[in-house]
Short mmCIF file of C-alpha atoms and ligand atoms in Angstrom, two decimals:
data_model
loop_
_atom_site.label_atom_id
_atom_site.label_comp_id
_atom_site.label_asym_id
_atom_site.label_seq_id
_atom_site.Cartn_x
_atom_site.Cartn_y
_atom_site.Cartn_z
CA MET A 1 -6.01 -28.92 -38.88
CA ALA A 2 -4.04 -27.68 -35.92
CA GLU A 3 -0.92 -26.03 -34.65
CA VAL A 4 0.78 -27.83 -31.78
CA VAL A 5 2.94 -25.68 -29.52
CA PHE A 6 5.27 -26.81 -26.74
CA GLU A 7 6.38 -24.13 -24.30
CA GLY A 8 9.03 -25.02 -21.74
CA VAL A 9 7.70 -28.58 -21.58
CA THR A 10 9.51 -30.82 -19.11
CA LYS A 11 8.74 -34.38 -18.08
CA ILE A 12 10.29 -35.95 -15.04
CA TYR A 13 9.34 -39.56 -14.30
CA PRO A 14 9.35 -40.98 -10.78
CA GLY A 15 12.92 -41.72 -9.75
CA ASN A 16 13.92 -38.27 -11.06
CA VAL A 17 14.31 -39.45 -14.67
CA LYS A 18 14.23 -36.33 -16.84
CA ALA A 19 12.81 -37.58 -20.13
CA VAL A 20 12.14 -34.20 -21.75
CA ASP A 21 13.85 -30.99 -20.69
CA ASP A 22 12.42 -27.54 -21.36
CA LEU A 23 11.12 -28.27 -24.84
CA ASP A 24 10.10 -25.30 -26.99
CA LEU A 25 8.72 -26.28 -30.36
CA THR A 26 5.99 -25.09 -32.69
CA ILE A 27 4.53 -27.60 -35.11
CA ARG A 28 2.70 -25.71 -37.81
CA ASP A 29 -0.75 -26.39 -39.08
CA ARG A 30 -0.64 -29.20 -41.69
CA GLU A 31 3.01 -29.91 -41.04
CA PHE A 32 4.47 -33.41 -41.02
CA ILE A 33 7.09 -33.38 -38.31
CA VAL A 34 9.31 -36.28 -37.32
CA LEU A 35 10.92 -36.74 -33.91
CA VAL A 36 14.07 -38.82 -34.17
CA GLY A 37 16.94 -39.72 -31.88
CA PRO A 38 18.59 -42.63 -30.13
CA SER A 39 16.57 -44.84 -27.84
CA GLY A 40 15.71 -43.15 -24.55
CA CYS A 41 16.11 -39.56 -25.83
CA GLY A 42 12.52 -38.65 -24.95
CA LYS A 43 10.67 -38.79 -28.27
CA SER A 44 7.88 -41.18 -27.23
CA THR A 45 7.38 -39.24 -24.01
CA THR A 46 6.98 -36.06 -26.06
CA LEU A 47 4.34 -37.70 -28.22
CA ARG A 48 2.56 -39.28 -25.29
CA MET A 49 2.31 -35.89 -23.58
CA VAL A 50 0.53 -34.52 -26.67
CA ALA A 51 -1.80 -37.51 -26.57
CA GLY A 52 -2.47 -37.00 -22.88
CA LEU A 53 -1.08 -40.40 -21.95
CA GLU A 54 1.59 -38.81 -19.74
CA ASP A 55 1.25 -35.89 -17.34
CA ILE A 56 3.35 -32.83 -18.04
CA THR A 57 5.70 -31.94 -15.18
CA ALA A 58 6.22 -28.31 -16.26
CA GLY A 59 5.34 -26.07 -19.19
CA THR A 60 2.34 -26.10 -21.50
CA ILE A 61 1.21 -27.85 -24.64
CA ARG A 62 -1.29 -26.05 -26.82
CA ILE A 63 -3.28 -27.51 -29.68
CA ASP A 64 -4.43 -24.46 -31.59
CA ASP A 65 -5.37 -21.96 -28.90
CA ARG A 66 -6.29 -24.48 -26.26
CA VAL A 67 -3.88 -25.49 -23.50
CA VAL A 68 -4.39 -29.23 -23.29
CA ASN A 69 -2.33 -30.04 -20.16
CA ASP A 70 -5.40 -30.96 -18.16
CA ILE A 71 -7.68 -32.11 -20.96
CA ALA A 72 -8.54 -35.80 -21.14
CA PRO A 73 -7.01 -37.71 -24.08
CA LYS A 74 -10.41 -38.39 -25.64
CA ASP A 75 -11.21 -34.68 -25.73
CA ARG A 76 -7.99 -33.59 -27.44
CA ASP A 77 -9.14 -34.41 -30.96
CA ILE A 78 -6.08 -36.44 -31.81
CA ALA A 79 -5.65 -39.95 -33.22
CA MET A 80 -2.65 -42.09 -32.39
CA VAL A 81 -1.18 -45.08 -34.21
CA PHE A 82 1.22 -47.24 -32.23
CA GLN A 83 3.75 -49.89 -33.13
CA ASN A 84 1.53 -52.44 -31.40
CA TYR A 85 -1.67 -51.52 -33.12
CA ALA A 86 -3.85 -53.87 -31.05
CA LEU A 87 -6.86 -54.43 -33.27
CA TYR A 88 -9.87 -56.04 -31.62
CA PRO A 89 -9.48 -59.71 -32.66
CA HIS A 90 -13.18 -60.58 -32.47
CA MET A 91 -14.30 -57.69 -34.66
CA THR A 92 -14.18 -57.42 -38.44
CA VAL A 93 -12.01 -54.80 -40.10
CA TYR A 94 -15.13 -52.71 -40.64
CA LYS A 95 -16.05 -52.82 -36.96
CA ASN A 96 -12.50 -52.18 -35.87
CA MET A 97 -12.51 -49.00 -37.92
CA ALA A 98 -16.01 -47.91 -36.97
CA PHE A 99 -15.74 -48.74 -33.28
CA GLY A 100 -14.36 -45.41 -32.02
CA LEU A 101 -17.03 -43.47 -33.92
CA MET A 102 -19.81 -45.78 -32.74
CA LEU A 103 -18.84 -45.04 -29.13
CA ARG A 104 -19.10 -41.32 -29.77
CA ARG A 105 -22.59 -41.39 -31.33
CA ARG A 106 -25.01 -38.84 -29.94
CA TYR A 107 -28.06 -40.89 -30.81
CA ALA A 108 -26.78 -44.34 -29.97
CA GLY A 109 -29.70 -46.62 -29.29
CA TRP A 110 -32.17 -44.57 -31.35
CA GLY A 111 -31.58 -46.50 -34.55
CA HIS A 112 -33.91 -49.31 -33.55
CA PRO A 113 -37.23 -49.34 -35.47
CA LEU A 114 -39.18 -49.22 -32.21
CA ALA A 115 -37.38 -45.97 -31.30
CA TYR A 116 -39.23 -44.40 -34.20
CA LEU A 117 -42.44 -44.64 -32.21
CA LEU A 118 -40.88 -42.62 -29.38
CA SER A 119 -39.13 -39.98 -31.50
CA PRO A 120 -39.08 -40.04 -35.29
CA GLU A 121 -36.55 -37.15 -35.30
CA ARG A 122 -34.06 -38.98 -33.13
CA TYR A 123 -34.61 -42.16 -35.08
CA ARG A 124 -33.77 -40.28 -38.29
CA ALA A 125 -30.76 -38.57 -36.64
CA ALA A 126 -29.49 -41.97 -35.51
CA ARG A 127 -29.83 -43.33 -39.06
CA GLU A 128 -28.01 -40.31 -40.44
CA GLU A 129 -25.23 -40.75 -37.89
CA ARG A 130 -24.91 -44.39 -38.85
CA ARG A 131 -24.74 -43.50 -42.55
CA GLU A 132 -22.01 -40.92 -41.84
CA ILE A 133 -19.93 -43.51 -39.99
CA ASP A 134 -20.40 -45.97 -42.83
CA LYS A 135 -19.25 -43.36 -45.33
CA ARG A 136 -16.17 -42.47 -43.29
CA VAL A 137 -15.17 -46.13 -42.90
CA ARG A 138 -15.63 -46.81 -46.60
CA ASP A 139 -13.78 -43.64 -47.62
CA ALA A 140 -10.85 -44.49 -45.33
CA ALA A 141 -10.82 -48.06 -46.64
CA ALA A 142 -10.71 -46.72 -50.19
CA ILE A 143 -7.81 -44.37 -49.38
CA LEU A 144 -5.87 -47.31 -47.93
CA GLY A 145 -6.91 -49.88 -50.53
CA ILE A 146 -8.53 -52.23 -48.03
CA GLU A 147 -12.15 -52.11 -49.25
CA GLY A 148 -11.98 -55.82 -50.00
CA LEU A 149 -11.01 -56.68 -46.43
CA LEU A 150 -13.81 -55.04 -44.49
CA ASN A 151 -15.47 -58.32 -43.51
CA ARG A 152 -12.30 -60.08 -42.43
CA ARG A 153 -11.07 -60.47 -38.90
CA PRO A 154 -7.53 -59.32 -37.96
CA LYS A 155 -6.14 -62.85 -37.77
CA ALA A 156 -6.88 -63.30 -41.48
CA LEU A 157 -4.74 -60.28 -42.41
CA SER A 158 -1.05 -59.87 -43.17
CA GLY A 159 1.10 -57.52 -41.06
CA GLY A 160 0.87 -54.77 -43.65
CA GLN A 161 -2.91 -55.10 -43.94
CA ARG A 162 -3.28 -54.91 -40.17
CA GLN A 163 -1.17 -51.80 -40.13
CA ARG A 164 -3.43 -50.26 -42.76
CA VAL A 165 -6.46 -51.02 -40.62
CA ALA A 166 -4.77 -49.35 -37.66
CA VAL A 167 -4.11 -46.27 -39.78
CA GLY A 168 -7.69 -46.46 -41.10
CA ARG A 169 -8.99 -46.44 -37.56
CA ALA A 170 -7.15 -43.14 -37.06
CA ILE A 171 -8.34 -41.64 -40.37
CA VAL A 172 -12.05 -42.21 -39.76
CA ARG A 173 -11.83 -40.00 -36.70
CA ASN A 174 -10.82 -37.07 -38.92
CA PRO A 175 -8.78 -35.65 -36.02
CA LYS A 176 -6.95 -32.34 -35.74
CA THR A 177 -3.64 -34.11 -35.29
CA TYR A 178 -2.20 -37.54 -36.05
CA LEU A 179 0.37 -39.04 -33.73
CA PHE A 180 2.43 -41.98 -34.98
CA ASP A 181 4.75 -43.87 -32.62
CA GLU A 182 7.08 -46.11 -34.65
CA PRO A 183 4.05 -47.54 -36.47
CA LEU A 184 6.02 -49.51 -39.02
CA SER A 185 8.74 -51.17 -37.00
CA ASN A 186 6.97 -54.54 -36.96
CA LEU A 187 6.92 -54.74 -40.75
CA ASP A 188 9.57 -56.22 -43.00
CA ALA A 189 11.83 -53.81 -44.90
CA LYS A 190 9.98 -53.86 -48.23
CA LEU A 191 6.58 -53.38 -46.67
CA ARG A 192 7.93 -50.62 -44.50
CA VAL A 193 9.05 -48.65 -47.54
CA GLU A 194 5.60 -49.13 -49.12
CA MET A 195 3.71 -48.09 -46.00
CA ARG A 196 5.99 -45.13 -45.52
CA ALA A 197 5.13 -43.86 -48.98
CA GLU A 198 1.48 -44.51 -48.22
CA ILE A 199 1.56 -42.50 -45.01
CA LYS A 200 3.22 -39.66 -46.89
CA ARG A 201 0.57 -39.80 -49.61
CA LEU A 202 -2.09 -39.89 -46.96
CA HIS A 203 -0.70 -36.78 -45.36
CA ARG A 204 -0.62 -35.00 -48.68
CA ARG A 205 -4.23 -35.90 -49.19
CA VAL A 206 -5.73 -35.14 -45.79
CA GLN A 207 -3.26 -32.35 -44.87
CA THR A 208 -3.60 -32.99 -41.15
CA THR A 209 -0.85 -31.96 -38.74
CA THR A 210 1.20 -35.07 -38.07
CA ILE A 211 3.81 -35.90 -35.44
CA TYR A 212 5.74 -39.06 -36.16
CA VAL A 213 8.25 -40.72 -33.83
CA ILE A 214 10.98 -42.93 -35.19
CA HIS A 215 14.50 -44.00 -34.21
CA ASP A 216 15.82 -44.57 -37.73
CA GLN A 217 17.33 -41.40 -39.16
CA GLU A 218 17.07 -42.55 -42.77
CA GLU A 219 13.33 -43.04 -42.46
CA ALA A 220 13.01 -39.74 -40.63
CA MET A 221 14.69 -37.92 -43.48
CA THR A 222 12.36 -39.42 -46.08
CA LEU A 223 9.17 -38.56 -44.19
CA GLY A 224 9.31 -35.20 -42.49
CA ASP A 225 8.71 -31.67 -43.72
CA ARG A 226 10.91 -30.94 -40.74
CA VAL A 227 12.88 -33.30 -38.55
CA VAL A 228 13.50 -32.78 -34.83
CA VAL A 229 16.67 -34.50 -33.65
CA MET A 230 16.65 -35.23 -29.92
CA LYS A 231 19.33 -36.47 -27.57
CA ASP A 232 19.29 -36.87 -23.79
CA ALA A 233 15.92 -35.12 -23.37
CA PHE A 234 16.99 -32.08 -25.42
CA VAL A 235 16.20 -30.98 -28.94
CA GLN A 236 19.47 -30.70 -30.82
CA GLN A 237 18.14 -29.32 -34.08
CA CYS A 238 14.81 -28.87 -35.81
CA THR A 239 14.85 -28.14 -39.51
CA THR A 240 14.25 -29.58 -42.98
CA PRO A 241 15.96 -32.87 -43.91
CA PHE A 242 18.16 -30.99 -46.39
CA GLU A 243 19.36 -28.44 -43.84
CA LEU A 244 19.95 -31.17 -41.28
CA TYR A 245 22.21 -32.94 -43.70
CA GLU A 246 24.00 -29.88 -45.05
CA ARG A 247 24.12 -27.71 -41.94
CA PRO A 248 24.17 -29.85 -38.79
CA VAL A 249 24.47 -27.62 -35.72
CA ASN A 250 26.79 -29.90 -33.83
CA ARG A 251 28.85 -33.02 -34.01
CA PHE A 252 26.10 -35.24 -32.66
CA VAL A 253 23.62 -34.27 -35.38
CA ALA A 254 26.35 -34.48 -38.01
CA GLY A 255 27.20 -38.03 -36.96
CA PHE A 256 23.59 -39.11 -36.44
CA VAL A 257 22.25 -38.04 -39.81
CA GLY A 258 23.56 -39.71 -42.95
CA THR A 259 24.48 -43.24 -44.01
CA PRO A 260 27.28 -44.19 -43.84
CA PRO A 261 27.93 -41.68 -41.07
CA MET A 262 30.16 -38.63 -41.35
CA ASN A 263 33.89 -39.17 -40.76
CA PHE A 264 35.59 -37.12 -38.08
CA LEU A 265 39.29 -36.22 -38.06
CA GLU A 266 41.12 -34.49 -35.24
CA GLY A 267 43.61 -31.80 -36.18
CA ARG A 268 44.74 -28.21 -35.83
CA ILE A 269 44.18 -25.12 -37.89
CA GLY A 270 47.34 -23.54 -39.26
CA ARG A 271 48.19 -20.59 -41.48
CA ASP A 272 50.59 -20.53 -44.42
CA GLY A 273 50.73 -17.06 -45.98
CA ASP A 274 47.21 -16.27 -47.09
CA GLU A 275 46.05 -19.85 -46.81
CA LEU A 276 44.53 -21.66 -43.86
CA PHE A 277 44.91 -25.38 -43.55
CA PHE A 278 43.73 -28.24 -41.37
CA ASP A 279 46.56 -30.50 -40.26
CA ASP A 280 45.79 -33.94 -38.85
CA GLY A 281 49.47 -34.55 -38.13
CA GLN A 282 50.03 -36.38 -41.40
CA CYS A 283 48.14 -34.53 -44.11
CA ARG A 284 47.44 -30.86 -44.66
CA LEU A 285 44.12 -29.93 -46.16
CA LEU A 286 43.37 -26.43 -47.36
CA VAL A 287 40.45 -24.74 -45.69
CA GLY A 288 38.05 -24.02 -48.56
CA PRO A 289 37.09 -20.42 -49.39
CA GLU A 290 33.60 -21.03 -47.98
CA HIS A 291 35.02 -21.72 -44.52
CA ARG A 292 38.04 -19.43 -44.42
CA GLN A 293 36.46 -16.47 -42.69
CA ARG A 294 34.88 -18.50 -39.89
CA VAL A 295 37.81 -20.83 -39.31
CA ALA A 296 40.35 -17.96 -39.18
CA ALA A 297 39.49 -17.39 -35.52
CA PHE A 298 40.81 -20.88 -34.71
CA VAL A 299 44.38 -20.63 -36.07
CA GLY A 300 46.67 -22.58 -33.76
CA GLN A 301 43.74 -24.33 -32.12
CA PRO A 302 42.43 -27.88 -32.39
CA LEU A 303 39.24 -28.49 -34.37
CA ILE A 304 37.49 -31.59 -35.64
CA MET A 305 36.87 -31.85 -39.33
CA GLY A 306 33.77 -33.70 -40.47
CA VAL A 307 33.65 -35.10 -43.98
CA ARG A 308 30.83 -37.16 -45.40
CA PRO A 309 31.77 -40.41 -47.13
CA GLU A 310 30.36 -39.14 -50.42
CA ARG A 311 32.61 -36.07 -50.32
CA LEU A 312 35.70 -38.24 -50.78
CA ALA A 313 36.83 -39.60 -54.13
CA PRO A 314 40.03 -41.22 -55.40
CA ALA A 315 41.96 -38.75 -57.53
CA THR A 316 45.28 -38.78 -59.35
CA ASP A 317 45.44 -35.15 -60.41
CA ALA A 318 43.88 -33.32 -57.47
CA PRO A 319 45.26 -29.87 -56.58
CA PRO A 320 47.72 -29.93 -53.70
CA GLY A 321 46.20 -29.62 -50.25
CA THR A 322 42.97 -31.37 -51.16
CA THR A 323 43.82 -35.03 -50.61
CA LEU A 324 44.09 -37.44 -47.74
CA ARG A 325 46.32 -40.45 -48.21
CA VAL A 326 44.53 -43.56 -46.97
CA THR A 327 45.08 -47.29 -46.83
CA VAL A 328 42.15 -49.26 -48.20
CA GLY A 329 40.65 -51.98 -46.03
CA VAL A 330 37.37 -53.67 -46.84
CA VAL A 331 35.53 -52.70 -50.02
CA GLU A 332 31.74 -53.15 -50.12
CA PRO A 333 30.16 -53.00 -53.58
CA LEU A 334 26.70 -51.43 -53.68
CA GLY A 335 25.98 -51.54 -57.39
CA GLU A 336 26.63 -48.07 -58.76
CA ARG A 337 28.65 -46.99 -55.72
CA MET A 338 30.91 -48.74 -53.27
CA ASP A 339 31.84 -48.16 -49.66
CA VAL A 340 35.54 -48.21 -48.98
CA TYR A 341 36.57 -48.73 -45.37
CA ALA A 342 39.99 -47.14 -45.16
CA SER A 343 42.30 -45.60 -42.57
CA THR A 344 44.36 -42.43 -42.60
CA GLY A 345 48.11 -42.30 -42.08
CA ARG A 346 47.38 -41.80 -38.39
CA GLY A 347 45.22 -44.89 -38.28
CA VAL A 348 41.89 -43.05 -38.07
CA PRO A 349 39.12 -45.04 -39.76
CA LEU A 350 37.50 -43.35 -42.75
CA ILE A 351 34.55 -44.49 -44.86
CA CYS A 352 34.45 -43.32 -48.47
CA ARG A 353 31.43 -43.82 -50.71
CA ILE A 354 32.83 -43.76 -54.21
CA ASP A 355 31.98 -44.55 -57.80
CA ALA A 356 32.07 -48.32 -58.31
CA GLN A 357 33.95 -47.81 -61.59
CA LYS A 358 37.05 -46.68 -59.69
CA ARG A 359 39.57 -49.44 -59.28
CA VAL A 360 40.28 -49.63 -55.58
CA HIS A 361 41.38 -52.78 -53.78
CA GLU A 362 42.13 -53.89 -50.28
CA GLY A 363 45.66 -52.91 -49.27
CA ASP A 364 45.99 -50.05 -51.82
CA MET A 365 47.33 -46.66 -50.78
CA VAL A 366 44.99 -44.13 -52.33
CA ASP A 367 44.87 -40.34 -52.40
CA MET A 368 41.29 -39.43 -51.61
CA GLN A 369 40.29 -35.98 -52.77
CA VAL A 370 38.26 -34.06 -50.22
CA ASP A 371 35.59 -31.63 -51.35
CA VAL A 372 37.09 -28.90 -49.15
CA ASN A 373 34.11 -26.58 -49.39
CA ARG A 374 31.72 -29.28 -48.25
CA VAL A 375 33.44 -30.33 -45.04
CA HIS A 376 32.42 -29.15 -41.57
CA PHE A 377 34.45 -27.96 -38.59
CA PHE A 378 33.39 -28.72 -35.04
CA GLU A 379 34.66 -27.61 -31.67
CA PRO A 380 36.45 -30.54 -30.04
CA SER A 381 34.83 -30.05 -26.63
CA GLY A 382 31.50 -29.09 -25.09
CA ALA A 383 28.54 -29.48 -27.42
CA GLY A 384 30.85 -29.88 -30.40
CA SER A 385 29.23 -26.91 -32.14
CA ASN A 386 29.59 -26.50 -35.87
CA VAL A 387 32.06 -23.62 -36.02
CA GLY A 388 30.89 -22.49 -39.43
CA LEU A 389 27.29 -22.09 -38.39
CA ALA A 390 27.99 -20.62 -34.98
CA ALA A 391 30.02 -17.81 -36.51
CA ALA A 392 27.47 -17.29 -39.26
CA THR A 393 24.59 -16.53 -36.92
P1 ADP B 411 12.45 -42.76 -26.65
O1 ADP B 411 11.06 -42.78 -27.14
O2 ADP B 411 13.25 -41.66 -27.26
O3 ADP B 411 13.15 -44.07 -26.74
P2 ADP B 411 11.26 -42.38 -24.06
O4 ADP B 411 10.49 -41.12 -24.20
O5 ADP B 411 10.50 -43.66 -24.11
O6 ADP B 411 12.45 -42.38 -25.10
O7 ADP B 411 12.04 -42.36 -22.68
C1 ADP B 411 12.84 -41.26 -22.25
C2 ADP B 411 13.46 -41.59 -20.90
O8 ADP B 411 12.44 -41.73 -19.92
C3 ADP B 411 14.25 -42.89 -20.87
O9 ADP B 411 15.34 -42.71 -20.02
C4 ADP B 411 13.27 -43.88 -20.28
O10 ADP B 411 13.95 -44.90 -19.61
C5 ADP B 411 12.49 -43.01 -19.33
N1 ADP B 411 11.12 -43.47 -19.14
C6 ADP B 411 10.18 -43.68 -20.11
N2 ADP B 411 9.01 -44.08 -19.58
C7 ADP B 411 9.21 -44.13 -18.23
C8 ADP B 411 8.36 -44.47 -17.11
N3 ADP B 411 7.09 -44.82 -17.29
N4 ADP B 411 8.92 -44.41 -15.88
C9 ADP B 411 10.21 -44.03 -15.69
N5 ADP B 411 11.03 -43.70 -16.69
C10 ADP B 411 10.56 -43.74 -17.95
#
C-alpha cells in the first residue's frame, strides 16, 4: 500500500526534449490511476521515473513519506509490467515467477543439507524462506488461473498466458505499487478485454496502488478510478472517468475522450429577448437553462459548441431552436445503434449515434435534435477552455 506523490516533476531528455513539465499529482493509497494521452505526451516517462528507470530533472517523487529520486529501482518496492514482458525462455513458469524472490533471499545457499551441520538455524530459515516463496508463487498462480502451467516454458504458452505469467511475476513480489506500461497491447482484442477485467479484479483483490499507462482512451475509461489525460508533457485533467466525459476542462480532453469523438461547431452567441442562442451561421440553437448564466458573458462573441454524437437524435416534433438540419452521408449500423456521418448546412462534418430503429438513409435531410443542456461551450482560442466549467469555479 502506498501513496505516490509528484511535486513539480520535470523531465528533460538530452537534446532539450521536455517530456514531462512541472507535474503535480497525488496518487492515493490503493488507487488505480491511468495515465492516457497521445503518443509522445510523456506518460511512459512519468511511469519510468516512478520506477527509477529515468532520472528526474527537477522536482520530487515520493512513495509514502520517502523521496525516491535517488533510490535505486530495486529498493523502491515497486513491480513493473511492460508491453514486452520478456520472460526467461529457459526457465519454467514457476521459476520465472519465483526468480525475483529467489535473488532476494537472505539465506540463499543455506538450504543445502550440509549447511545444517554448520548452522541448523540458518538451514531452517532457508527452508522457511523457500516455503514462503513457493506459497507466494502458488497463490499468485491461483489468482491468475495458471496453476496448471507452472512446469511449462514460455514458448509453450499463448500470448495471454505469457501475459498472465508476467503479471504473476509482479504479484509475487507483493510490492507497494504496481506499474503497468501498456501491458496488453500485444494481445488480440478479445484477450485484451479479458485481461483488462482480470487486472481490475486483481486490483480489487490485492488493493495495491496501481499506475497504468495506456494510449487508448476507451480502455483508460474502463480501468481507472481516476484517469490522468496528458498532452505535450502537461496534465490536462485528472478526474474520474465519469467527470472526464461529462465535464472535460478543455477542447482537447473533450475531443480525446469518447467514441465516436465529440463534434465541434463554430458559431457566435446571440441574444433574442430573454433567450440566448448559438448561431453557426445557418442554424440557431437555444442555449439551455443549465448554460445560460455562464454563456451570457459571451454575447456577441465566437464560441465553439461541443456536442457528443449520442446527444443528437432525429426528431420531427422538436421544440424550435433545438435542431440542426443535416445532410446524411454514410450510415454505419452497430446493432442497437447506428453511427450517422452527416454534415451541417455549412458543410461541417457531424457524427450522430442514434437508435437503429430510426429510418435514416444516405442523402436524407434530417433535423437532428440537440440535447441543449448536455452540450459544451469552449473558447475558440488558447487552451480552448470549457467556458461552463471555468465560470463555475
Ligand atoms: P508516451 O509514453 O506518452 O508515448 P514518452 O514518455 O515515451 O511518451 O515520451 C515523451 C517525449 O520524450 C517524446 O517526445 C519522446 O520522443 C521523448 N523521449 C522519450 N524517451 C526519450 C529518450 N530516451 N531520449 C530522448 N527523448 C526521449
